[in-house]
Amino acid sequence: VGGTNLKAGLSDGSGLVAVERIPLRWESPEKFAGDLTALALALTAKAGIGQDQVASIGVGVPGQVDSRTGTIVRTVNIPIRNLPLAALLKSRWDVPVYLGNDADCAALGEYQHFAGEGMESLILVTLGTGIGTGIILGGKILRGVNGCGGEGGHMVIRQNGVPCTCGRKGCWERYASASGLIRMTREAMADCPDSVMWSVGSQEQADGRTAFEAAKKGDKAGLRVVEEYIGCLAEGITNLVNLMQPDVICIGGGVSNEDDAYLLHPLQEQVARLRFDQMAERHTLITKARLGNDAGMLGAALLGRAQ
Ligand SMILES: [Zn+2]
């Protein structure tokens, strides 16, 4: 379940064999459940398999879910509150139904990919409008007592810093998300009228690539933004390393597509310098996420195994 679309994939356990997508039009719980069921049925038709060959349905939701009762507690963009979605879907198609938070589903998808390399614990950090984090330990999602566990984006890295949507100030996602990067870029443009960053036209046209592109041309203001941004990213990643010491932390979202020389490598160097475990022989691998936009669907399909 996305903000504007419903996207579904049929997984055979190792990859997606069919994908369908329709626009999300929220009218009522019944219409929503009906649309999801129709979408899932369309996948079986597309793949040429029977309904009885489907082992389970997993739904990734942008918000808080109660996985025990199969209820969506609340969502970010859609006016859903306390919706017993699993029961609504089961009344239409009698098959096990599992719900998960979308960041957790994406982490589960990446985890399965890395698990083949002997990784047992993984944190996926997705840099978007905010920062989504999903934590997988031994194949299980860290949900916490209420399904809200693993919200790394709301660790405060600057006391009394930039106000956050959660009510606190100085949360990591206010600095190290794509939105944080764009805010820093626009502020630096205002301070530096002769910066190469102005080649995009206006402050409003600046995006997550603007400062990086300027930095690659040697622009001082662009380099400063990139340095500040990676510093903020490294603070939060180091917090996660110190707290959890997972096998791998992978970085996803649009910003993660930036050249390794400008993003991943300086990030790895800073975390190596900052982390607590200097004397340890093994260290958390910090790398890019591998599955892109498919991670959420692949992970949702695995929810039944991660209970
Ligand atoms: Zn916050």
CSV table of C-alpha atoms and ligand atoms in Angstrom, one decimal:
chain,number,residue,atom,x,y,z
A,1,VAL,CA,0.0,0.0,0.0
A,2,GLY,CA,1.6,3.2,-1.1
A,3,GLY,CA,0.5,6.9,-0.8
A,4,THR,CA,-1.2,7.0,-4.2
A,5,ASN,CA,-1.0,3.4,-5.6
A,6,LEU,CA,-1.7,-0.2,-4.7
A,7,LYS,CA,1.1,-2.4,-6.0
A,8,ALA,CA,1.1,-6.2,-5.8
A,9,GLY,CA,3.6,-8.8,-6.6
A,10,LEU,CA,3.3,-12.6,-6.8
A,11,SER,CA,6.5,-14.1,-5.3
A,12,ASP,CA,7.6,-17.7,-5.7
A,13,GLY,CA,9.9,-17.4,-2.7
A,14,SER,CA,13.0,-16.3,-4.6
A,15,GLY,CA,11.6,-13.4,-6.8
A,16,LEU,CA,8.6,-11.7,-8.3
A,17,VAL,CA,6.9,-13.6,-11.1
A,18,ALA,CA,4.1,-11.1,-11.7
A,19,VAL,CA,3.4,-7.5,-10.7
A,20,GLU,CA,0.2,-5.4,-11.0
A,21,ARG,CA,-0.5,-1.8,-10.0
A,22,ILE,CA,-3.7,0.3,-9.6
A,23,PRO,CA,-4.3,3.8,-8.3
A,24,LEU,CA,-5.4,4.0,-4.7
A,25,ARG,CA,-8.8,5.5,-4.2
A,26,TRP,CA,-9.9,5.4,-0.6
A,27,GLU,CA,-13.7,5.3,-0.2
A,28,SER,CA,-14.5,2.7,2.4
A,29,PRO,CA,-12.9,-0.3,4.2
A,30,GLU,CA,-14.9,-2.7,2.0
A,31,LYS,CA,-13.9,-1.0,-1.3
A,32,PHE,CA,-10.2,-1.0,-0.1
A,33,ALA,CA,-10.3,-4.7,0.8
A,34,GLY,CA,-12.2,-5.5,-2.5
A,35,ASP,CA,-9.5,-3.6,-4.5
A,36,LEU,CA,-6.7,-5.5,-2.8
A,37,THR,CA,-8.3,-8.8,-3.4
A,38,ALA,CA,-9.0,-8.1,-7.0
A,39,LEU,CA,-5.4,-7.0,-7.4
A,40,ALA,CA,-4.1,-10.2,-5.9
A,41,LEU,CA,-6.5,-12.3,-8.0
A,42,ALA,CA,-5.3,-10.5,-11.2
A,43,LEU,CA,-1.8,-11.7,-10.3
A,44,THR,CA,-2.8,-15.3,-10.2
A,45,ALA,CA,-4.5,-14.9,-13.6
A,46,LYS,CA,-1.4,-13.2,-15.0
A,47,ALA,CA,0.9,-16.0,-13.7
A,48,GLY,CA,-1.5,-18.7,-14.8
A,49,ILE,CA,-1.9,-20.3,-11.4
A,50,GLY,CA,-4.9,-21.3,-9.3
A,51,GLN,CA,-6.1,-19.5,-6.2
A,52,ASP,CA,-5.4,-22.6,-4.2
A,53,GLN,CA,-1.7,-22.4,-5.1
A,54,VAL,CA,-1.3,-19.2,-3.1
A,55,ALA,CA,0.3,-19.9,0.3
A,56,SER,CA,-0.3,-16.5,2.0
A,57,ILE,CA,-1.0,-12.8,1.4
A,58,GLY,CA,1.3,-10.2,3.0
A,59,VAL,CA,0.4,-6.5,3.0
A,60,GLY,CA,2.9,-3.7,3.6
A,61,VAL,CA,1.3,-0.6,5.1
A,62,PRO,CA,2.7,2.9,5.4
A,63,GLY,CA,1.9,3.3,9.1
A,64,GLN,CA,1.4,1.4,12.4
A,65,VAL,CA,0.0,-2.1,12.3
A,66,ASP,CA,-0.9,-4.7,14.9
A,67,SER,CA,0.5,-7.8,13.3
A,68,ARG,CA,-1.1,-10.1,16.0
A,69,THR,CA,-4.7,-9.0,15.2
A,70,GLY,CA,-4.1,-8.1,11.5
A,71,THR,CA,-5.2,-4.6,12.1
A,72,ILE,CA,-4.0,-1.3,10.5
A,73,VAL,CA,-3.8,1.0,13.6
A,74,ARG,CA,-3.3,4.1,11.6
A,75,THR,CA,-1.6,5.2,8.3
A,76,VAL,CA,0.3,8.3,7.3
A,77,ASN,CA,-1.4,9.4,4.1
A,78,ILE,CA,-4.8,7.6,4.0
A,79,PRO,CA,-7.5,8.2,6.6
A,80,ILE,CA,-7.4,4.6,7.9
A,81,ARG,CA,-7.8,4.1,11.7
A,82,ASN,CA,-8.2,0.6,13.4
A,83,LEU,CA,-9.0,-1.3,10.2
A,84,PRO,CA,-9.2,-5.1,10.6
A,85,LEU,CA,-7.8,-5.6,7.2
A,86,ALA,CA,-6.7,-9.2,7.6
A,87,ALA,CA,-10.2,-10.3,8.5
A,88,LEU,CA,-11.7,-8.3,5.6
A,89,LEU,CA,-9.3,-10.0,3.2
A,90,LYS,CA,-9.8,-13.5,4.7
A,91,SER,CA,-13.6,-13.1,4.2
A,92,ARG,CA,-13.0,-12.7,0.5
A,93,TRP,CA,-10.2,-15.2,0.1
A,94,ASP,CA,-9.6,-17.8,2.8
A,95,VAL,CA,-5.8,-17.8,3.0
A,96,PRO,CA,-3.4,-16.7,5.8
A,97,VAL,CA,-3.1,-12.9,5.7
A,98,TYR,CA,-0.2,-11.0,7.3
A,99,LEU,CA,0.3,-7.3,7.8
A,100,GLY,CA,3.5,-5.4,8.3
A,101,ASN,CA,4.8,-1.8,8.3
A,102,ASP,CA,6.3,-0.9,4.9
A,103,ALA,CA,9.8,-0.1,6.2
A,104,ASP,CA,9.8,-3.5,8.0
A,105,CYS,CA,8.7,-5.3,4.8
A,106,ALA,CA,11.4,-3.6,2.8
A,107,ALA,CA,14.0,-4.6,5.4
A,108,LEU,CA,12.7,-8.2,5.4
A,109,GLY,CA,13.1,-8.3,1.6
A,110,GLU,CA,16.7,-7.0,1.8
A,111,TYR,CA,17.4,-9.4,4.7
A,112,GLN,CA,16.4,-12.4,2.6
A,113,HIS,CA,18.8,-11.2,-0.1
A,114,PHE,CA,21.7,-10.8,2.3
A,115,ALA,CA,20.9,-13.9,4.3
A,116,GLY,CA,22.4,-16.1,1.6
A,117,GLU,CA,25.7,-14.5,2.5
A,118,GLY,CA,25.5,-15.6,6.1
A,119,MET,CA,24.0,-12.3,7.5
A,120,GLU,CA,21.7,-12.8,10.5
A,121,SER,CA,20.8,-9.2,11.4
A,122,LEU,CA,20.1,-6.3,9.2
A,123,ILE,CA,18.9,-2.7,9.4
A,124,LEU,CA,17.5,-1.0,6.3
A,125,VAL,CA,17.7,2.8,6.3
A,126,THR,CA,15.6,4.4,3.6
A,127,LEU,CA,16.4,8.0,2.9
A,128,GLY,CA,13.2,9.7,1.5
A,129,THR,CA,10.9,12.4,2.7
A,130,GLY,CA,11.7,11.1,6.2
A,131,ILE,CA,14.0,8.2,7.2
A,132,GLY,CA,12.4,4.8,7.4
A,133,THR,CA,14.3,2.1,9.3
A,134,GLY,CA,13.5,-1.6,9.5
A,135,ILE,CA,15.4,-3.8,11.9
A,136,ILE,CA,15.6,-7.6,11.3
A,137,LEU,CA,17.2,-9.8,14.0
A,138,GLY,CA,17.6,-13.6,13.2
A,139,GLY,CA,14.9,-13.4,10.5
A,140,LYS,CA,12.4,-11.7,12.8
A,141,ILE,CA,11.1,-8.1,12.5
A,142,LEU,CA,11.8,-6.0,15.6
A,143,ARG,CA,8.3,-4.6,16.2
A,144,GLY,CA,8.4,-3.6,19.8
A,145,VAL,CA,5.5,-3.8,22.3
A,146,ASN,CA,3.1,-1.9,20.0
A,147,GLY,CA,4.3,-2.3,16.5
A,148,CYS,CA,6.1,1.0,16.5
A,149,GLY,CA,9.6,-0.4,17.1
A,150,GLY,CA,12.6,0.5,14.9
A,151,GLU,CA,11.8,4.1,14.3
A,152,GLY,CA,15.5,5.2,13.9
A,153,GLY,CA,14.5,8.3,12.0
A,154,HIS,CA,13.3,9.9,15.2
A,155,MET,CA,16.5,9.6,17.2
A,156,VAL,CA,17.5,13.1,18.2
A,157,ILE,CA,20.9,14.0,16.9
A,158,ARG,CA,20.7,17.8,17.7
A,159,GLN,CA,19.0,18.8,21.0
A,160,ASN,CA,16.6,21.7,20.3
A,161,GLY,CA,17.3,21.3,16.6
A,162,VAL,CA,14.9,21.5,13.6
A,163,PRO,CA,11.3,20.7,14.6
A,164,CYS,CA,10.0,17.3,13.5
A,165,THR,CA,6.6,16.0,12.6
A,166,CYS,CA,6.7,13.8,15.7
A,167,GLY,CA,6.7,16.7,18.0
A,168,ARG,CA,10.4,16.6,19.1
A,169,LYS,CA,13.2,18.8,17.8
A,170,GLY,CA,16.4,17.7,16.1
A,171,CYS,CA,15.4,14.2,14.9
A,172,TRP,CA,17.8,12.4,12.6
A,173,GLU,CA,15.4,12.5,9.7
A,174,ARG,CA,15.1,16.3,9.8
A,175,TYR,CA,18.8,16.3,8.8
A,176,ALA,CA,19.7,13.1,6.9
A,177,SER,CA,16.6,12.4,4.8
A,178,ALA,CA,16.3,13.7,1.2
A,179,SER,CA,14.1,16.5,2.6
A,180,GLY,CA,16.9,17.4,5.1
A,181,LEU,CA,19.4,17.5,2.3
A,182,ILE,CA,17.2,19.7,0.1
A,183,ARG,CA,16.7,22.1,3.1
A,184,MET,CA,20.5,22.4,3.6
A,185,THR,CA,21.0,22.9,-0.1
A,186,ARG,CA,18.4,25.8,-0.3
A,187,GLU,CA,19.9,27.4,2.8
A,188,ALA,CA,23.4,27.2,1.3
A,189,MET,CA,22.1,28.7,-1.9
A,190,ALA,CA,20.6,31.7,0.0
A,191,ASP,CA,24.0,32.2,1.7
A,192,CYS,CA,26.1,31.9,-1.5
A,193,PRO,CA,24.6,33.8,-4.5
A,194,ASP,CA,27.6,32.8,-6.7
A,195,SER,CA,27.4,29.0,-6.0
A,196,VAL,CA,27.2,26.6,-9.0
A,197,MET,CA,24.0,25.3,-7.3
A,198,TRP,CA,22.1,28.2,-8.7
A,199,SER,CA,22.4,26.6,-12.2
A,200,VAL,CA,19.3,24.6,-11.4
A,201,GLY,CA,17.3,27.9,-11.7
A,202,SER,CA,15.9,28.7,-8.3
A,203,GLN,CA,15.9,27.4,-4.7
A,204,GLU,CA,12.6,25.7,-5.3
A,205,GLN,CA,14.1,23.7,-8.2
A,206,ALA,CA,16.9,22.4,-6.1
A,207,ASP,CA,16.6,18.7,-5.3
A,208,GLY,CA,18.6,15.9,-3.6
A,209,ARG,CA,21.2,15.9,-6.4
A,210,THR,CA,21.9,19.6,-6.7
A,211,ALA,CA,24.6,19.9,-3.9
A,212,PHE,CA,26.3,16.6,-5.1
A,213,GLU,CA,26.4,17.8,-8.7
A,214,ALA,CA,27.9,21.2,-7.6
A,215,ALA,CA,30.4,19.4,-5.3
A,216,LYS,CA,31.6,17.2,-8.2
A,217,LYS,CA,32.4,20.5,-10.1
A,218,GLY,CA,34.4,21.7,-7.1
A,219,ASP,CA,31.9,24.3,-5.9
A,220,LYS,CA,32.7,25.2,-2.3
A,221,ALA,CA,29.2,25.7,-1.1
A,222,GLY,CA,28.1,22.4,-2.7
A,223,LEU,CA,31.0,20.6,-1.0
A,224,ARG,CA,30.1,22.1,2.3
A,225,VAL,CA,26.5,20.9,2.0
A,226,VAL,CA,27.6,17.4,1.1
A,227,GLU,CA,30.1,17.4,4.0
A,228,GLU,CA,27.4,18.5,6.5
A,229,TYR,CA,24.8,16.1,5.1
A,230,ILE,CA,27.2,13.0,5.3
A,231,GLY,CA,28.2,14.1,8.8
A,232,CYS,CA,24.5,14.0,9.9
A,233,LEU,CA,24.0,10.7,8.1
A,234,ALA,CA,27.1,9.2,9.8
A,235,GLU,CA,25.9,10.3,13.3
A,236,GLY,CA,22.7,8.3,13.0
A,237,ILE,CA,24.3,5.3,11.3
A,238,THR,CA,26.9,5.2,14.1
A,239,ASN,CA,24.2,5.4,16.7
A,240,LEU,CA,22.6,2.3,15.1
A,241,VAL,CA,26.0,0.5,14.9
A,242,ASN,CA,26.7,1.2,18.5
A,243,LEU,CA,23.3,0.2,19.7
A,244,MET,CA,22.7,-3.0,17.6
A,245,GLN,CA,26.0,-4.1,16.0
A,246,PRO,CA,24.1,-5.7,13.1
A,247,ASP,CA,25.8,-7.7,10.4
A,248,VAL,CA,24.7,-5.2,7.8
A,249,ILE,CA,23.2,-1.7,7.6
A,250,CYS,CA,22.0,-1.0,4.0
A,251,ILE,CA,21.0,2.4,2.7
A,252,GLY,CA,18.1,2.8,0.3
A,253,GLY,CA,16.0,5.6,-1.2
A,254,GLY,CA,16.7,8.0,-4.0
A,255,VAL,CA,19.8,9.6,-2.3
A,256,SER,CA,21.5,6.2,-2.1
A,257,ASN,CA,21.9,6.2,-5.8
A,258,GLU,CA,24.5,8.9,-5.6
A,259,ASP,CA,28.1,8.0,-6.7
A,260,ASP,CA,29.9,5.9,-4.1
A,261,ALA,CA,32.9,8.2,-4.1
A,262,TYR,CA,30.6,11.1,-2.9
A,263,LEU,CA,28.2,9.2,-0.6
A,264,LEU,CA,28.9,5.6,0.5
A,265,HIS,CA,32.7,5.8,0.8
A,266,PRO,CA,32.9,9.0,2.9
A,267,LEU,CA,30.0,7.6,5.0
A,268,GLN,CA,31.9,4.3,5.6
A,269,GLU,CA,35.0,6.3,6.5
A,270,GLN,CA,33.2,8.5,9.0
A,271,VAL,CA,31.4,5.7,10.7
A,272,ALA,CA,34.7,3.7,10.9
A,273,ARG,CA,36.2,6.7,12.8
A,274,LEU,CA,33.2,7.4,15.1
A,275,ARG,CA,32.0,3.9,16.1
A,276,PHE,CA,32.6,2.6,19.6
A,277,ASP,CA,33.9,-0.8,18.7
A,278,GLN,CA,37.3,0.3,17.5
A,279,MET,CA,39.2,-2.8,18.8
A,280,ALA,CA,36.7,-5.4,17.5
A,281,GLU,CA,37.8,-7.8,14.7
A,282,ARG,CA,34.4,-7.8,12.9
A,283,HIS,CA,32.4,-4.7,12.0
A,284,THR,CA,29.0,-3.9,10.6
A,285,LEU,CA,29.0,-3.9,6.8
A,286,ILE,CA,27.6,-0.5,5.6
A,287,THR,CA,26.5,-0.8,2.0
A,288,LYS,CA,23.7,0.1,-0.4
A,289,ALA,CA,20.3,-1.6,-0.5
A,290,ARG,CA,20.1,-4.0,-3.4
A,291,LEU,CA,16.4,-4.6,-4.3
A,292,GLY,CA,15.2,-1.0,-5.0
A,293,ASN,CA,11.4,-0.5,-5.1
A,294,ASP,CA,10.8,-4.3,-5.1
A,295,ALA,CA,12.1,-4.8,-1.6
A,296,GLY,CA,8.7,-4.0,0.0
A,297,MET,CA,6.7,-6.4,-2.1
A,298,LEU,CA,9.3,-9.2,-1.7
A,299,GLY,CA,9.4,-8.6,2.0
A,300,ALA,CA,5.6,-8.5,2.4
A,301,ALA,CA,5.5,-11.9,0.7
A,302,LEU,CA,7.8,-13.2,3.5
A,303,LEU,CA,5.8,-11.9,6.4
A,304,GLY,CA,4.3,-15.3,7.1
A,305,ARG,CA,7.8,-16.7,7.8
A,306,ALA,CA,8.9,-13.8,10.0
A,307,GLN,CA,6.1,-14.1,12.6
B,1,ZN,ZN,10.9,13.0,15.0
